[in-house]
């Protein structure tokens, strides 16, 4: 069977670096940190008191008050990112076959704040069951996909993917496969997360997974640095419009890049820790490169998962060397989580956008907050530390790995007719 080509025709995001793609990319290229003291609740009793929150967020700028009250913030972020991407794609909705237009949207956790508020209300009201009728529809992880589908009347495949921090990369790959198999023409796909909450912060603190560098939050996300002490939580959403090549060409769409391939694997090792030798990480990159009909030396840039955790950063760099061999030292690699924080289920989509823009603009976003390289990490690798690099990027690979050992990698390449 001849597989159809898939291209990217729209992108959108809201995150700690910006409320849209242009603002986000500008700050990435400048090497801006999105971290700061938590403002949405009193974090003074927590071990960590900072995060990469969406700055100056007012839902009433985007939604009417009754509408906003029916949605958890993760769904609000989803609709905001999707709207930017849809406008960017420039659809003529009167001539779009909406039976062949779908939505696959991801969240690693879903409505965590909604769940916390409803249970808290139940307990504080002497266990009297006065639950909000929107409790369940606000909380469930698939509801963002439903809201997007309803808003745009997209009647094709519609569901959510959940694989922790690999969730939105899995969503992209699912949408990619539906299109190249000829089962749909267009997808709105991506992910969103709002886990910077009391429950989210407390849970990750209990795991000792996140940084406690409260005296200097802007430099707390330090991927590959000897002084790293965990990841920095981030909120937001990111959306991509994936489209069948002929469909996009026929309507004269602007094409950012071609979605070349995707890889999947499992560590099959531990619920939260990566395989120490990067076994699953190596497999997923190999699978993505093979799926894209490319060779390792065809890849110019790798957006690393690079969370700033002790075990994860080491395992991923070992995997890069295992997959790319000598070419590993010719690659440009970086972790944009050093700037955006870790958006959990949304991180794959946001880093896909960073990879697409690296292909489109020939600029490698940096890994900021580098002070001293971990001696366990190969110093010959080019991590694009602290400063953006200009480079022709024909193909970029982006990694995402999630608790449970879930791995997904996506590859984008320069578009050629």
Coordinates of C-alpha atoms in Angstrom, one line a residue:
X1 CA 0.0 0.0 0.0
X2 CA 1.3 3.4 -0.9
X3 CA 1.2 5.7 2.1
X4 CA 0.1 9.3 1.6
X5 CA 2.3 12.2 2.6
X6 CA 1.5 14.3 5.6
X7 CA 2.4 18.0 6.0
X8 CA 2.0 20.6 8.8
X9 CA -0.1 23.6 7.8
X10 CA -0.9 25.3 11.1
X11 CA 0.6 25.7 14.5
X12 CA -0.6 27.2 17.8
X13 CA 0.5 27.4 21.4
X14 CA 0.0 29.1 24.8
X15 CA 2.7 28.5 27.4
X16 CA 5.1 30.2 29.8
X17 CA 7.0 31.8 27.0
X18 CA 4.0 33.3 25.2
X19 CA 0.3 33.3 24.4
X20 CA 1.0 32.5 20.7
X21 CA 3.6 30.9 18.4
X22 CA 5.5 34.1 17.4
X23 CA 6.0 35.3 21.0
X24 CA 7.0 31.8 22.1
X25 CA 9.6 31.3 19.3
X26 CA 11.0 34.8 19.8
X27 CA 11.6 34.1 23.5
X28 CA 13.0 30.6 22.7
X29 CA 15.5 32.1 20.3
X30 CA 16.5 34.7 22.9
X31 CA 17.0 32.0 25.5
X32 CA 14.4 33.3 27.9
X33 CA 13.4 31.3 31.0
X34 CA 9.7 31.0 31.6
X35 CA 10.1 30.0 35.3
X36 CA 9.1 32.2 38.2
X37 CA 7.3 32.1 41.6
X38 CA 3.9 30.4 41.5
X39 CA 1.1 33.0 41.4
X40 CA -2.0 30.9 41.0
X41 CA -2.0 29.6 44.6
X42 CA -0.1 29.9 47.8
X43 CA 2.9 27.6 47.4
X44 CA 4.7 28.8 50.6
X45 CA 4.3 25.4 52.4
X46 CA 5.7 23.4 49.5
X47 CA 9.3 22.3 48.9
X48 CA 9.1 23.9 45.5
X49 CA 7.5 27.3 45.1
X50 CA 8.0 28.1 41.4
X51 CA 7.0 26.8 38.0
X52 CA 6.6 27.8 34.4
X53 CA 3.0 29.1 34.6
X54 CA 1.3 30.8 31.7
X55 CA 1.9 34.5 32.4
X56 CA -1.0 37.0 32.8
X57 CA -3.6 34.4 31.9
X58 CA -7.2 35.7 32.1
X59 CA -9.7 33.2 30.7
X60 CA -12.2 36.0 30.1
X61 CA -10.0 37.3 27.3
X62 CA -10.8 34.0 25.5
X63 CA -14.1 32.8 26.9
X64 CA -17.4 34.1 28.2
X65 CA -17.7 33.6 32.0
X66 CA -20.3 30.8 31.8
X67 CA -18.3 29.0 29.2
X68 CA -15.0 29.3 31.2
X69 CA -16.7 27.9 34.3
X70 CA -17.5 24.7 32.5
X71 CA -13.9 23.9 31.5
X72 CA -10.8 23.0 33.4
X73 CA -7.9 25.2 32.5
X74 CA -6.3 22.3 30.5
X75 CA -9.3 22.4 28.2
X76 CA -9.1 26.2 27.9
X77 CA -5.4 25.9 26.9
X78 CA -6.4 23.3 24.3
X79 CA -9.0 25.5 22.7
X80 CA -6.7 28.6 22.6
X81 CA -3.9 26.7 21.0
X82 CA -6.2 25.0 18.5
X83 CA -7.8 28.3 17.5
X84 CA -4.4 29.8 16.6
X85 CA -3.5 26.7 14.6
X86 CA -6.8 26.6 12.8
X87 CA -6.5 30.3 11.9
X88 CA -2.9 29.8 10.8
X89 CA -4.0 26.9 8.5
X90 CA -6.5 29.2 6.7
X91 CA -9.2 26.7 6.0
X92 CA -12.2 27.4 3.8
X93 CA -14.7 25.7 6.1
X94 CA -17.5 25.8 3.5
X95 CA -15.4 23.5 1.2
X96 CA -13.9 21.3 3.9
X97 CA -15.2 17.7 4.2
X98 CA -15.7 17.7 7.9
X99 CA -16.4 13.9 7.9
X100 CA -12.8 13.5 7.0
X101 CA -11.5 16.0 9.6
X102 CA -10.6 14.8 13.0
X103 CA -9.2 15.7 16.4
X104 CA -6.8 13.7 18.5
X105 CA -5.8 15.6 21.6
X106 CA -3.7 14.6 24.6
X107 CA -3.3 15.3 28.3
X108 CA -1.2 13.4 30.7
X109 CA -3.5 14.1 33.7
X110 CA -6.5 16.0 32.6
X111 CA -8.6 18.1 35.0
X112 CA -6.4 17.8 38.1
X113 CA -7.5 21.2 39.5
X114 CA -11.2 20.4 39.0
X115 CA -10.8 17.0 40.8
X116 CA -9.0 18.7 43.7
X117 CA -11.7 21.4 44.0
X118 CA -14.6 19.0 43.9
X119 CA -13.1 16.6 46.5
X120 CA -12.1 19.5 48.7
X121 CA -15.6 20.8 48.6
X122 CA -17.0 17.4 49.5
X123 CA -14.8 17.1 52.5
X124 CA -15.2 20.7 53.7
X125 CA -19.0 20.4 53.5
X126 CA -19.0 17.5 56.0
X127 CA -19.0 14.9 53.2
X128 CA -22.3 16.1 51.8
X129 CA -22.5 15.2 48.1
X130 CA -23.1 18.6 46.5
X131 CA -20.9 18.0 43.4
X132 CA -20.9 20.3 40.4
X133 CA -22.8 18.7 37.4
X134 CA -19.7 19.6 35.3
X135 CA -17.3 17.8 37.6
X136 CA -16.9 14.8 35.4
X137 CA -17.0 16.6 32.0
X138 CA -14.4 19.1 33.2
X139 CA -12.1 16.5 34.6
X140 CA -11.9 13.7 32.0
X141 CA -8.8 13.8 29.8
X142 CA -10.7 13.3 26.5
X143 CA -12.9 16.3 27.0
X144 CA -10.6 18.7 25.3
X145 CA -10.7 16.7 22.1
X146 CA -14.5 16.7 22.4
X147 CA -14.6 20.5 22.8
X148 CA -12.4 21.1 19.8
X149 CA -14.4 18.7 17.7
X150 CA -17.7 20.4 18.6
X151 CA -16.3 23.9 18.0
X152 CA -15.2 23.2 14.5
X153 CA -17.7 20.5 13.6
X154 CA -14.9 18.1 12.8
X155 CA -16.7 14.7 12.5
X156 CA -13.8 12.4 11.8
X157 CA -11.8 10.3 14.3
X158 CA -12.0 12.0 17.7
X159 CA -10.2 10.7 20.9
X160 CA -7.5 11.3 23.4
X161 CA -4.2 9.7 24.0
X162 CA -2.7 9.3 27.5
X163 CA 0.9 8.2 28.0
X164 CA 2.2 10.6 30.6
X165 CA 4.8 12.9 29.1
X166 CA 4.7 11.1 25.8
X167 CA 0.9 11.8 25.4
X168 CA 0.9 14.5 22.8
X169 CA 3.7 12.9 20.7
X170 CA 1.5 9.8 20.6
X171 CA -1.4 12.0 19.5
X172 CA 0.6 13.4 16.7
X173 CA 1.7 10.0 15.5
X174 CA -1.9 8.6 15.6
X175 CA -3.1 11.6 13.5
X176 CA -0.2 11.1 11.2
X177 CA -1.1 7.4 10.7
X178 CA -4.8 8.0 10.0
X179 CA -3.9 10.5 7.3
X180 CA -1.2 8.5 5.6
X181 CA -3.5 5.5 5.6
X182 CA -6.1 7.5 3.7
X183 CA -8.7 7.5 6.6
X184 CA -8.8 11.3 7.0
X185 CA -7.6 14.5 5.3
X186 CA -7.1 16.8 8.2
X187 CA -6.4 16.6 12.0
X188 CA -6.2 19.1 14.8
X189 CA -3.8 17.4 17.1
X190 CA -1.6 18.2 20.1
X191 CA -1.9 18.4 23.9
X192 CA -2.5 20.6 26.9
X193 CA -1.9 20.4 30.6
X194 CA -2.7 22.3 33.8
X195 CA -0.8 20.5 36.5
X196 CA 0.7 23.5 38.3
X197 CA -1.7 23.0 41.1
X198 CA -1.4 22.1 44.8
X199 CA -2.0 18.5 44.0
X200 CA 0.4 18.4 41.1
X201 CA 3.1 20.3 42.9
X202 CA 2.7 18.2 46.0
X203 CA 2.7 14.9 44.1
X204 CA 5.9 15.7 42.2
X205 CA 7.6 17.0 45.3
X206 CA 6.8 13.7 47.1
X207 CA 8.5 11.9 44.2
X208 CA 11.5 14.2 44.5
X209 CA 11.2 14.7 40.7
X210 CA 11.1 18.5 40.5
X211 CA 13.7 21.1 41.3
X212 CA 13.6 22.9 44.7
X213 CA 15.9 25.8 43.6
X214 CA 13.6 28.4 45.1
X215 CA 16.3 31.0 45.4
X216 CA 16.9 31.0 41.6
X217 CA 13.9 29.6 39.7
X218 CA 14.9 31.0 36.3
X219 CA 18.0 28.8 36.3
X220 CA 16.3 25.8 37.9
X221 CA 15.8 23.8 34.7
X222 CA 19.3 22.8 33.9
X223 CA 19.3 19.8 31.5
X224 CA 22.6 18.0 31.4
X225 CA 24.2 20.3 34.0
X226 CA 26.1 18.8 37.0
X227 CA 24.0 20.9 39.4
X228 CA 20.5 19.9 38.1
X229 CA 18.1 18.8 40.8
X230 CA 14.9 17.9 38.9
X231 CA 12.5 19.2 36.3
X232 CA 10.5 22.4 36.4
X233 CA 6.7 22.0 36.0
X234 CA 5.0 23.9 33.1
X235 CA 1.5 24.7 32.0
X236 CA 0.0 25.3 28.5
X237 CA -1.0 23.7 25.3
X238 CA 0.2 23.3 21.7
X239 CA -1.6 22.4 18.5
X240 CA -0.6 21.3 15.0
X241 CA -2.7 21.0 11.9
X242 CA -1.7 17.9 10.0
X243 CA -3.0 17.6 6.5
X244 CA -2.7 15.2 3.6
X245 CA -0.3 16.6 1.1
X246 CA -2.5 16.7 -2.0
X247 CA -5.3 18.2 0.1
X248 CA -3.0 20.9 1.3
X249 CA -1.6 21.7 -2.2
X250 CA -5.1 21.8 -3.7
X251 CA -6.2 24.5 -1.4
X252 CA -2.9 26.5 -1.6
X253 CA -2.0 26.1 2.0
X254 CA 1.3 27.3 3.5
X255 CA 3.3 24.3 4.5
X256 CA 5.7 24.5 7.4
X257 CA 7.3 21.1 7.1
X258 CA 6.6 17.5 6.2
X259 CA 5.8 15.0 8.9
X260 CA 8.2 12.3 7.9
X261 CA 7.8 9.6 10.5
X262 CA 7.1 8.5 14.0
X263 CA 8.5 5.9 16.3
X264 CA 7.1 4.1 19.4
X265 CA 8.7 1.9 22.1
X266 CA 8.6 1.0 25.7
X267 CA 11.4 0.8 28.3
X268 CA 9.7 -2.2 30.0
X269 CA 12.0 -1.3 33.0
X270 CA 10.5 0.8 35.8
X271 CA 7.4 2.9 36.4
X272 CA 9.3 6.3 36.7
X273 CA 13.0 5.7 36.0
X274 CA 14.4 5.3 32.4
X275 CA 16.4 2.3 31.5
X276 CA 20.0 3.3 32.6
X277 CA 21.5 2.5 29.1
X278 CA 18.7 4.3 27.3
X279 CA 17.4 1.1 25.8
X280 CA 13.8 2.3 25.0
X281 CA 15.1 5.7 24.0
X282 CA 17.4 4.2 21.4
X283 CA 14.8 1.9 20.0
X284 CA 12.2 4.7 19.6
X285 CA 14.7 6.9 17.7
X286 CA 15.7 4.0 15.4
X287 CA 12.0 3.2 14.8
X288 CA 11.2 6.9 13.9
X289 CA 14.2 7.1 11.5
X290 CA 13.2 3.9 9.8
X291 CA 9.6 4.9 9.6
X292 CA 10.7 8.2 7.9
X293 CA 12.8 6.2 5.3
X294 CA 15.8 8.2 6.5
X295 CA 19.3 7.3 7.7
X296 CA 20.7 8.6 11.0
X297 CA 23.1 10.9 9.2
X298 CA 20.0 12.6 7.6
X299 CA 19.0 14.1 10.9
X300 CA 20.5 17.5 11.7
X301 CA 18.8 18.4 15.0
X302 CA 17.4 16.5 17.9
X303 CA 15.0 18.2 20.4
X304 CA 15.9 16.1 23.4
X305 CA 13.4 15.1 26.1
X306 CA 16.0 16.6 28.4
X307 CA 14.0 17.1 31.6
X308 CA 16.9 18.1 33.9
X309 CA 16.6 14.9 36.0
X310 CA 19.6 12.9 37.2
X311 CA 18.9 9.6 35.5
X312 CA 17.0 10.7 32.4
X313 CA 19.5 13.1 30.9
X314 CA 22.3 10.5 31.1
X315 CA 20.2 7.7 29.6
X316 CA 19.0 9.9 26.7
X317 CA 22.5 11.0 25.7
X318 CA 23.7 7.4 25.8
X319 CA 20.8 6.5 23.5
X320 CA 21.7 9.3 21.1
X321 CA 25.3 8.0 20.8
X322 CA 24.0 4.5 20.4
X323 CA 21.7 5.4 17.5
X324 CA 23.8 8.0 15.7
X325 CA 27.3 6.7 16.2
X326 CA 29.9 9.2 14.9
X327 CA 27.2 11.4 13.5
X328 CA 26.0 12.1 17.1
X329 CA 28.9 14.6 17.3
X330 CA 27.8 16.4 14.1
X331 CA 24.2 16.8 15.4
X332 CA 22.8 19.9 17.0
X333 CA 20.9 18.9 20.1
X334 CA 19.0 20.9 22.7
X335 CA 16.4 20.8 25.4
X336 CA 13.8 23.5 25.1
X337 CA 12.4 22.4 28.5
X338 CA 15.2 24.6 30.0
X339 CA 13.0 27.5 28.9
X340 CA 9.4 26.3 28.8
X341 CA 9.6 23.9 31.7
X342 CA 8.0 20.4 31.4
X343 CA 4.5 20.6 30.1
X344 CA 3.9 16.9 30.8
X345 CA 1.3 15.6 28.4
X346 CA 1.6 18.8 26.2
X347 CA 5.4 18.7 25.9
X348 CA 5.6 16.6 22.8
X349 CA 3.4 18.9 20.8
X350 CA 5.2 22.1 22.0
X351 CA 8.6 20.5 21.2
X352 CA 7.3 19.4 17.8
X353 CA 6.6 23.0 17.1
X354 CA 10.1 24.0 18.2
X355 CA 11.5 21.3 15.9
X356 CA 9.3 22.4 12.9
X357 CA 10.5 26.0 13.4
X358 CA 14.1 24.9 13.5
X359 CA 13.6 23.3 10.1
X360 CA 11.7 26.3 8.8
X361 CA 14.0 29.0 10.1
X362 CA 17.4 27.4 10.3
X363 CA 17.8 28.3 14.0
X364 CA 18.5 25.8 16.8
X365 CA 16.9 26.9 20.1
X366 CA 19.4 26.7 23.0
X367 CA 19.7 24.7 26.1
X368 CA 19.9 27.5 28.6
X369 CA 21.1 27.4 32.2
X370 CA 24.3 25.5 31.5
X371 CA 27.1 26.1 34.1
X372 CA 29.0 22.8 34.4
X373 CA 28.5 19.6 32.3
X374 CA 27.7 16.5 34.2
X375 CA 30.9 14.4 34.0
X376 CA 28.8 11.3 33.2
X377 CA 27.7 13.0 29.9
X378 CA 29.8 13.0 26.7
X379 CA 31.3 16.5 26.4
X380 CA 31.8 16.2 22.6
X381 CA 28.0 16.4 22.0
X382 CA 26.8 19.8 20.8
X383 CA 24.0 20.7 23.3
X384 CA 23.6 24.3 21.9
X385 CA 24.3 25.6 25.4
X386 CA 23.0 29.0 26.3
X387 CA 22.9 30.5 22.8
X388 CA 20.9 29.9 19.6
X389 CA 22.9 28.6 16.7
X390 CA 22.1 29.1 13.0
X391 CA 22.2 26.0 11.0
X392 CA 20.5 24.5 7.9
X393 CA 18.1 21.8 9.3
X394 CA 16.9 19.4 6.7
X395 CA 15.4 17.0 9.2
X396 CA 14.7 17.3 13.0
X397 CA 13.8 14.6 15.5
X398 CA 12.0 15.2 18.7
X399 CA 11.9 12.8 21.7
X400 CA 9.3 12.4 24.4
X401 CA 9.4 9.8 27.2
X402 CA 6.7 9.2 29.9
X403 CA 6.3 7.6 33.3
X404 CA 5.5 3.9 32.7
X405 CA 8.3 3.7 30.1
X406 CA 6.3 5.1 27.2
X407 CA 8.5 6.5 24.4
X408 CA 7.6 8.4 21.2
X409 CA 9.7 10.2 18.7
X410 CA 8.6 12.3 15.7
X411 CA 10.6 13.5 12.7
X412 CA 9.9 16.6 10.5
X413 CA 11.8 17.5 7.4
X414 CA 11.9 20.4 4.9
X415 CA 8.9 20.4 2.6
X416 CA 9.6 19.6 -1.1
X417 CA 6.9 19.1 -3.7

